[in-house]
Amino acid sequence: MFGPLICKPGASRSNKTGPWRTEFRPKFLKKNCIACNMCLIVCPEACISSQPLALSDGKGALSGQGKNTYDFDPDYCKGCGICAAVCPKQDIEMIKEDPALQKG
Amino acid sequence: MSKTLFNSGHTACAGCGQSMAARLVVDAAGPNTIVVNNTGCLEVFSTKYPESSWGVPWIHSLFENGAAVASGVESAIKYLGKADTINVIAQGGDGGTADIGLQALSGMLERGHNILYVCFDNEAYENTGIQRSGLTPYGANTTTTPPGAGAKSMGNIRYKKPMPEIANAHGIPYVATASAGFPQDLQRKVKKAISIKGPKYIQVHSPCPLGWRHETSFTIEVAKLAVETGLYPLIEYEFGMISSRRQIIPKPVEEYLKVQGRFKHLFKLPEEIKKIQEIADNNIKKYGLKVEG
Ligand SMILES: Cc1ncc(C[n+]2csc(CCOP(=O)(O)OP(=O)(O)O)c2C)c(N)n1
Ligand code: SF4
Ligand code: SF4
Ligand code: SF4
Ligand SMILES: [Mg+2]
């Protein structure tokens, strides 16, 4: 009679919010990025990621994120523009949304 | 995808400061955490049944009883002998904290539960359509404090309730204010709070583009301006005494007010803006916010 009442952790990922973008989408230029991580920290959709650098100190510790490897996931980005506003290197630009690219 | 305990696919408005702050809080607390949520935007946009954005155990009961439910959760964990390995966070909006949930919160603080209470302060009852709360600032336009023609109707006529001081007056070990505009500072405060035993209170200024009527891309900038004008002092109290303050080179309050539609009407009422500048000046004096030299 009752379905399972407890939801799976992170099950909201099945809800693709990409089509919420109306006017703009970010473009990560990947030219002057210093891997400060700010865009990733502040994205309200938790949809920015980066490639970690290869393990470099031989002890298994990550030496930081890779410069110019940050990008966003169009499946979830709502186009708020916060990432572009915080980037200290102006390395993210908000460009016109292309309906053909608008996944979700 | 970086690893987070607060996942994509939630239904907050684009640019929501609360969705950003909530992720920063739970990620700072880590996976051994149980979250109890009051009713409000955060509860609604993160748990659209059968979906959940949370990567930790999370429970919602009512608008006003998050602190009481968390008290029960913490007591159960203690009984099971797991008190030292699991963090309990109770959280809610400003309405759920400073108005309807204040009694439950006060009880939780008074009884000494080992819980971190986080208030996401977006300065109105946003979820039900931007009604004024006890934490709505002076002069703000909300749907229950609409400005009209003439000086008699200038938006919210009451001052923001001093919630951090009310929490501090309970004699608890840790109270802090934080801001979505200073994410690293917020995460440091959460980590510090959970390392301290007993009741803790953190109030996080969390811009709401819908209710504050600002551009979605301004969320961080608006939160920063609130701090940099002296209108939202970032303070830590430990055992009743102020232990840290973020010092500023104060900017005029107009810089904060002019980027938000909720204060737009005030630009026709310069004497009201003067009153808001006085609030900032008093904060700057009271908490010693001004950078010296
Ligand atoms: C007892 C009770 N009264 C009223 C409501 C309706 N209600 C749901 S959310 C909400 C506003 C929440 O405001 P706040 O706590 O500031 O959180 P926000 O939505 O702004 O994040 C109200 C009034 C309710 N759920 N329960
Ligand atoms: S535009 Fe907003 S939602 Fe999209 S990646 Fe940037 S911060 Fe995230
Ligand atoms: S904010 Fe800019 S510089 Fe910093 S990591 Fe992101 S893209 Fe790179
Ligand atoms: S109304 Fe405000 S607090 Fe609620 S989801 Fe929208 S932006 Fe966030
Ligand atoms: Mg609120």
Coordinates of C-alpha atoms and ligand atoms in Angstrom, one line a residue:
Chain A
M1 CA 0.0 0.0 0.0
F2 CA 2.8 2.4 0.9
G3 CA 5.7 2.9 -1.5
P4 CA 9.2 3.3 0.0
L5 CA 9.1 6.5 2.0
I6 CA 12.8 7.1 2.1
C7 CA 14.4 8.8 -0.9
K8 CA 17.8 7.7 -2.4
P9 CA 20.6 10.1 -1.5
G10 CA 21.1 12.7 -4.2
A11 CA 18.1 11.3 -6.2
S12 CA 17.4 14.9 -7.4
R13 CA 20.1 14.4 -10.0
S14 CA 17.3 12.7 -12.1
N15 CA 15.7 16.2 -12.3
K16 CA 17.6 17.9 -15.1
T17 CA 17.3 21.7 -14.7
G18 CA 19.2 22.7 -17.8
P19 CA 16.1 23.8 -19.7
W20 CA 15.6 26.5 -17.0
R21 CA 18.2 28.5 -18.8
T22 CA 16.4 31.1 -20.8
E23 CA 18.8 33.7 -22.1
F24 CA 22.4 32.9 -21.2
R25 CA 24.9 30.1 -20.6
P26 CA 28.4 30.3 -19.3
K27 CA 31.4 29.8 -21.6
F28 CA 34.6 28.7 -19.9
L29 CA 37.3 30.4 -22.0
K30 CA 40.2 28.3 -20.5
K31 CA 42.8 30.9 -21.2
N32 CA 43.7 32.7 -18.0
C33 CA 42.2 30.4 -15.4
I34 CA 44.4 30.2 -12.2
A35 CA 42.4 27.3 -10.7
C36 CA 41.3 29.5 -7.7
N37 CA 38.2 27.2 -7.5
M38 CA 35.8 30.1 -6.8
C39 CA 33.4 29.3 -9.6
L40 CA 33.1 25.7 -8.4
I41 CA 32.6 26.7 -4.8
V42 CA 29.8 29.2 -5.5
C43 CA 27.8 27.6 -8.2
P44 CA 24.3 27.2 -6.6
E45 CA 23.6 24.1 -8.8
A46 CA 26.8 22.3 -7.9
C47 CA 27.4 21.8 -11.6
I48 CA 30.9 23.0 -12.1
S49 CA 33.8 20.6 -12.1
S50 CA 37.5 20.5 -12.9
Q51 CA 40.1 17.9 -13.6
P52 CA 42.4 17.3 -10.6
L53 CA 46.1 17.4 -11.5
A54 CA 47.9 14.1 -11.6
L55 CA 49.1 12.9 -8.2
S56 CA 52.4 14.7 -8.1
D57 CA 54.0 14.4 -4.7
G58 CA 54.3 10.6 -4.8
K59 CA 52.5 10.3 -1.4
G60 CA 49.0 10.3 -2.8
A61 CA 48.1 13.9 -2.1
L62 CA 46.4 15.9 -4.7
S63 CA 48.4 19.0 -5.7
G64 CA 45.4 21.0 -6.6
Q65 CA 43.0 21.4 -9.4
G66 CA 44.1 21.9 -13.0
K67 CA 44.2 25.3 -14.5
N68 CA 42.0 25.9 -17.5
T69 CA 40.1 22.6 -16.9
Y70 CA 37.0 24.0 -15.2
D71 CA 33.7 23.6 -17.0
F72 CA 30.0 23.4 -16.3
D73 CA 27.3 20.7 -16.8
P74 CA 24.6 22.0 -19.2
D75 CA 22.2 19.4 -17.8
Y76 CA 21.9 21.3 -14.5
C77 CA 23.2 24.9 -15.1
K78 CA 20.3 27.5 -14.7
G79 CA 22.3 30.3 -16.3
C80 CA 22.5 32.5 -13.2
G81 CA 25.8 34.0 -14.1
I82 CA 27.3 33.9 -10.7
C83 CA 30.4 31.9 -11.9
A84 CA 31.2 34.6 -14.5
A85 CA 30.7 37.4 -11.9
V86 CA 33.1 35.8 -9.3
C87 CA 35.9 34.7 -11.7
P88 CA 38.9 37.0 -10.8
K89 CA 40.4 36.4 -14.3
Q90 CA 37.3 37.2 -16.3
D91 CA 37.8 33.7 -17.8
I92 CA 34.1 32.9 -17.9
E93 CA 31.8 34.7 -20.3
M94 CA 28.0 34.6 -20.4
I95 CA 26.9 34.0 -24.0
K96 CA 23.5 33.8 -25.6
E97 CA 21.8 30.4 -25.0
D98 CA 21.5 28.3 -28.1
P99 CA 18.2 26.3 -27.9
A100 CA 19.8 23.6 -29.9
L101 CA 22.4 23.1 -27.2
Q102 CA 19.9 23.3 -24.3
K103 CA 19.9 19.8 -22.9
G104 CA 17.9 18.4 -20.1
Chain B
M1 CA 31.2 16.6 -10.9
S2 CA 32.9 17.4 -7.7
K3 CA 31.8 15.4 -4.6
T4 CA 29.1 17.2 -2.7
L5 CA 26.5 16.2 -0.1
F6 CA 24.0 18.6 -1.7
N7 CA 23.3 17.6 -5.2
S8 CA 22.2 19.2 -8.5
G9 CA 18.6 18.9 -9.7
H10 CA 17.1 20.9 -6.8
T11 CA 14.4 23.4 -7.7
A12 CA 15.6 26.6 -6.1
C13 CA 15.4 29.8 -8.3
A14 CA 18.4 30.5 -10.4
G15 CA 21.1 32.3 -8.3
C16 CA 19.5 31.3 -5.0
G17 CA 21.9 32.2 -2.2
Q18 CA 20.3 29.7 0.2
S19 CA 21.0 26.8 -2.1
M20 CA 24.6 27.8 -2.3
A21 CA 25.0 28.4 1.5
A22 CA 23.2 25.1 2.4
R23 CA 25.7 23.1 0.2
L24 CA 28.7 24.9 1.8
V25 CA 27.4 24.1 5.3
V26 CA 26.7 20.4 4.8
D27 CA 30.0 19.9 2.8
A28 CA 31.9 21.6 5.6
A29 CA 30.2 19.3 8.2
G30 CA 30.9 16.2 6.2
P31 CA 29.1 12.8 5.7
N32 CA 28.7 11.9 9.4
T33 CA 25.9 14.4 9.8
I34 CA 22.2 14.2 10.3
V35 CA 20.2 17.3 9.1
V36 CA 16.8 18.4 10.5
N37 CA 15.1 21.0 8.4
N38 CA 12.3 23.5 9.2
T39 CA 9.7 24.2 6.5
G40 CA 10.8 26.8 4.0
C41 CA 12.3 27.3 0.6
L42 CA 15.3 25.0 1.4
E43 CA 13.1 22.2 2.5
V44 CA 10.8 22.5 -0.5
F45 CA 13.4 22.9 -3.2
S46 CA 15.7 20.1 -2.0
T47 CA 13.2 17.4 -1.3
K48 CA 10.7 17.2 -4.2
Y49 CA 9.5 13.7 -3.2
P50 CA 10.6 11.1 -4.3
E51 CA 13.8 13.1 -5.1
S52 CA 16.2 14.4 -2.5
S53 CA 19.3 16.5 -3.0
W54 CA 20.8 15.4 0.3
G55 CA 23.7 13.0 0.6
V56 CA 23.2 12.7 4.3
P57 CA 20.2 11.5 6.5
W58 CA 17.7 14.4 6.4
I59 CA 14.4 14.8 8.1
H60 CA 11.6 17.4 8.0
S61 CA 8.6 17.6 10.3
L62 CA 7.1 21.1 10.7
F63 CA 7.8 24.8 10.1
E64 CA 8.6 25.6 13.7
N65 CA 10.1 22.4 15.3
G66 CA 13.4 21.7 13.7
A67 CA 15.3 22.5 16.9
A68 CA 12.9 20.2 18.9
V69 CA 13.2 17.3 16.5
A70 CA 17.0 17.7 16.4
S71 CA 17.0 17.6 20.2
G72 CA 15.3 14.2 20.0
V73 CA 17.7 13.0 17.3
E74 CA 20.7 14.1 19.4
S75 CA 19.3 12.5 22.6
A76 CA 18.7 9.2 20.7
I77 CA 22.3 9.3 19.3
K78 CA 23.6 9.8 22.9
Y79 CA 21.5 6.9 24.1
L80 CA 23.0 4.7 21.4
G81 CA 26.5 5.8 22.5
K82 CA 27.3 7.5 19.2
A83 CA 27.3 11.1 20.3
D84 CA 31.0 11.6 19.5
T85 CA 30.8 10.3 15.9
I86 CA 27.7 12.0 14.5
N87 CA 27.0 15.7 14.0
V88 CA 23.5 17.0 14.2
I89 CA 22.5 20.1 12.3
A90 CA 19.1 21.8 12.7
Q91 CA 18.4 24.4 10.1
G92 CA 15.7 26.8 8.9
G93 CA 15.0 30.1 7.4
D94 CA 14.7 33.4 9.2
G95 CA 11.0 33.1 9.7
G96 CA 11.3 29.5 11.0
T97 CA 14.1 30.6 13.3
A98 CA 13.5 34.1 14.7
D99 CA 9.7 34.0 14.7
I100 CA 7.7 30.8 14.8
G101 CA 10.6 28.5 15.7
L102 CA 12.2 30.7 18.4
Q103 CA 10.6 28.8 21.3
A104 CA 11.9 25.4 20.0
L105 CA 15.4 27.0 19.4
S106 CA 15.5 28.6 22.8
G107 CA 14.7 25.3 24.4
M108 CA 17.4 23.5 22.4
L109 CA 20.0 26.1 23.4
E110 CA 18.9 26.1 27.1
R111 CA 18.9 22.3 27.5
G112 CA 22.5 22.2 26.2
H113 CA 22.1 19.8 23.3
N114 CA 25.1 19.1 21.1
I115 CA 23.6 20.6 18.0
L116 CA 24.6 23.2 15.4
Y117 CA 21.6 25.3 14.5
V118 CA 22.0 27.2 11.2
C119 CA 19.6 30.0 10.2
F120 CA 19.6 30.8 6.5
D121 CA 18.7 34.5 6.7
N122 CA 17.1 35.6 3.5
E123 CA 15.2 38.3 5.4
A124 CA 11.6 37.3 4.6
Y125 CA 9.2 34.4 4.4
E126 CA 10.3 33.8 0.8
N127 CA 8.6 30.4 0.3
T128 CA 5.1 31.7 0.8
G129 CA 5.6 34.9 -1.3
I130 CA 8.0 37.4 0.5
Q131 CA 6.2 38.3 3.7
R132 CA 8.0 40.3 6.3
S133 CA 9.7 38.4 9.1
G134 CA 11.4 39.5 12.4
L135 CA 14.7 39.5 10.4
T136 CA 13.5 41.6 7.5
P137 CA 15.6 44.8 7.6
Y138 CA 14.3 48.3 8.1
G139 CA 12.8 49.9 4.9
A140 CA 12.5 46.7 2.9
N141 CA 9.6 46.3 0.5
T142 CA 7.8 42.9 1.2
T143 CA 4.3 41.8 0.2
T144 CA 3.2 42.6 3.8
T145 CA 5.1 45.9 4.1
P146 CA 4.5 47.4 0.7
P147 CA 5.6 51.0 0.1
G148 CA 3.0 53.4 -1.1
A149 CA 2.7 57.0 -1.8
G150 CA 4.0 59.4 0.8
A151 CA 6.4 59.0 3.8
K152 CA 3.9 57.1 5.9
S153 CA 4.3 54.0 3.9
M154 CA 8.0 53.4 3.3
G155 CA 8.3 49.6 3.6
N156 CA 9.2 47.7 6.8
I157 CA 9.0 50.0 9.8
R158 CA 10.6 47.6 12.2
Y159 CA 14.3 46.9 12.9
K160 CA 15.9 43.5 12.4
K161 CA 15.6 41.3 15.5
P162 CA 19.1 40.9 17.1
M163 CA 18.9 37.1 16.8
P164 CA 22.7 36.4 17.2
E165 CA 22.6 38.3 20.5
I166 CA 19.5 36.5 21.6
A167 CA 21.2 33.2 21.0
N168 CA 24.3 34.4 22.7
A169 CA 22.3 35.5 25.8
H170 CA 21.6 31.8 26.4
G171 CA 25.2 31.4 27.5
I172 CA 26.1 28.9 24.7
P173 CA 29.7 28.2 23.6
Y174 CA 29.5 29.4 20.1
V175 CA 27.6 32.0 18.0
A176 CA 28.5 33.4 14.6
T177 CA 27.2 35.4 11.8
A178 CA 28.4 34.4 8.3
S179 CA 27.5 35.2 4.7
A180 CA 27.1 33.5 1.3
G181 CA 29.4 36.2 0.1
F182 CA 32.3 34.8 2.1
P183 CA 32.1 31.1 1.4
Q184 CA 35.5 30.1 2.9
D185 CA 34.7 32.0 6.1
L186 CA 31.3 30.3 6.3
Q187 CA 32.9 26.9 6.0
R188 CA 35.6 27.7 8.6
K189 CA 32.8 28.7 11.0
V190 CA 30.8 25.5 10.4
K191 CA 33.9 23.4 11.0
K192 CA 34.8 25.3 14.2
A193 CA 31.2 25.0 15.5
I194 CA 31.0 21.3 15.1
S195 CA 34.3 20.9 16.9
I196 CA 32.8 22.5 20.0
K197 CA 30.5 20.5 22.3
G198 CA 27.1 22.0 23.1
P199 CA 24.6 24.2 21.3
K200 CA 25.9 26.4 18.5
Y201 CA 24.2 29.0 16.4
I202 CA 25.3 30.3 13.0
Q203 CA 23.2 32.8 11.0
V204 CA 24.1 33.0 7.3
H205 CA 23.1 36.0 5.2
S206 CA 21.7 34.3 2.1
P207 CA 20.6 36.6 -0.8
C208 CA 17.3 35.7 -2.5
P209 CA 17.2 37.2 -6.0
L210 CA 13.4 36.7 -6.2
G211 CA 12.5 38.5 -2.9
W212 CA 15.3 41.0 -2.9
R213 CA 14.8 41.8 -6.6
H214 CA 18.4 41.7 -7.6
E215 CA 20.1 40.2 -10.7
T216 CA 20.8 36.5 -10.3
S217 CA 24.4 37.0 -11.1
F218 CA 24.8 39.5 -8.1
T219 CA 24.2 37.0 -5.3
I220 CA 27.8 37.0 -4.1
E221 CA 28.2 40.8 -4.7
V222 CA 25.0 41.7 -2.8
A223 CA 26.0 39.6 0.2
K224 CA 29.5 41.1 0.2
L225 CA 28.1 44.7 0.1
A226 CA 25.9 43.9 3.1
V227 CA 29.1 43.1 5.1
E228 CA 31.2 45.9 3.6
T229 CA 28.7 48.6 4.4
G230 CA 28.4 47.5 8.1
L231 CA 24.8 46.3 7.7
Y232 CA 25.6 42.6 8.2
P233 CA 28.6 42.4 10.6
L234 CA 30.5 39.1 10.5
I235 CA 31.1 38.3 14.2
E236 CA 32.1 35.2 16.2
Y237 CA 31.2 34.9 19.9
E238 CA 32.9 32.2 22.1
F239 CA 31.5 31.6 25.5
G240 CA 29.7 34.9 25.4
M241 CA 32.6 37.1 24.3
I242 CA 33.3 38.4 20.8
S243 CA 36.3 36.5 19.6
S244 CA 36.5 37.7 16.0
R245 CA 35.1 40.4 13.7
R246 CA 35.6 41.0 10.0
Q247 CA 36.9 44.5 9.6
I248 CA 35.9 46.7 6.7
I249 CA 36.6 50.0 5.0
P250 CA 33.0 51.0 5.2
K251 CA 31.1 51.7 2.0
P252 CA 28.0 54.0 2.0
V253 CA 24.8 52.0 2.4
E254 CA 23.4 53.3 -0.9
E255 CA 25.8 50.9 -2.7
Y256 CA 24.1 48.0 -1.1
L257 CA 20.5 49.4 -1.4
K258 CA 20.7 50.5 -5.0
V259 CA 21.2 47.0 -6.5
Q260 CA 18.0 45.6 -4.9
G261 CA 14.5 46.3 -6.0
R262 CA 13.2 45.8 -2.4
F263 CA 14.9 49.2 -1.5
K264 CA 14.2 51.1 -4.7
H265 CA 11.4 53.2 -3.2
L266 CA 13.8 54.6 -0.6
F267 CA 15.7 56.6 -3.1
K268 CA 12.7 59.0 -3.1
L269 CA 12.9 59.2 0.7
P270 CA 16.5 60.3 1.6
E271 CA 15.7 60.6 5.3
E272 CA 15.0 56.9 5.4
I273 CA 18.3 56.1 3.8
K274 CA 19.9 58.3 6.4
K275 CA 18.3 56.0 9.1
I276 CA 19.8 53.0 7.4
Q277 CA 23.2 54.6 7.3
E278 CA 22.8 55.2 11.1
I279 CA 22.1 51.4 11.5
A280 CA 25.4 50.7 9.7
D281 CA 27.3 53.4 11.7
N282 CA 26.0 52.0 15.0
N283 CA 27.1 48.5 14.0
I284 CA 30.5 49.8 13.0
K285 CA 31.0 51.5 16.3
K286 CA 29.4 48.7 18.5
Y287 CA 31.5 45.9 17.0
G288 CA 34.6 47.8 16.1
L289 CA 34.3 47.0 12.4
K290 CA 36.4 49.8 10.9
V291 CA 39.9 48.9 9.7
E292 CA 42.2 51.1 11.8
G293 CA 45.1 53.3 10.4
Ligands
LIG1 C1 2.6 26.4 11.2 C2 2.8 26.9 9.8 N1 2.5 28.1 9.4 C3 2.7 28.5 8.1 C4 3.3 27.7 7.2 C5 3.5 28.1 5.8 N2 4.9 28.4 5.5 C6 5.6 27.4 4.8 S1 7.2 28.0 4.5 C7 6.8 29.5 5.2 C8 7.8 30.6 5.1 C9 9.2 30.2 5.5 O1 10.0 31.4 5.7 P1 11.5 31.2 6.2 O2 11.5 30.4 7.5 O3 12.1 32.6 6.3 O4 12.2 30.4 5.1 P2 12.4 30.8 3.5 O5 11.3 30.2 2.7 O6 12.4 32.3 3.4 O7 13.7 30.2 3.2 C10 5.5 29.6 5.6 C11 4.9 30.7 6.2 C12 3.6 26.3 7.6 N3 4.2 25.5 6.8 N4 3.4 26.0 8.9
SF4_2 S1 25.7 30.1 -14.7 FE1 25.1 29.7 -12.5 S2 24.3 27.6 -12.6 FE2 25.4 27.9 -14.5 S3 27.5 27.1 -14.0 FE3 27.5 29.3 -13.6 S4 27.1 29.5 -11.4 FE4 26.5 27.4 -12.1
SF4_3 S1 36.8 31.3 -11.0 FE1 37.9 31.6 -13.0 S2 40.1 31.5 -12.4 FE2 38.9 30.6 -10.7 S3 38.8 28.4 -11.1 FE3 37.0 29.3 -12.0 S4 37.5 29.8 -14.2 FE4 39.4 29.4 -13.1
SF4_4 S1 12.5 32.4 -3.4 FE1 14.5 33.1 -2.8 S2 15.2 31.6 -1.2 FE2 13.4 30.7 -2.2 S3 14.4 29.4 -3.8 FE3 13.9 31.4 -4.8 S4 15.8 32.6 -4.5 FE4 16.0 30.8 -3.1
MG5 MG 13.3 33.5 4.9

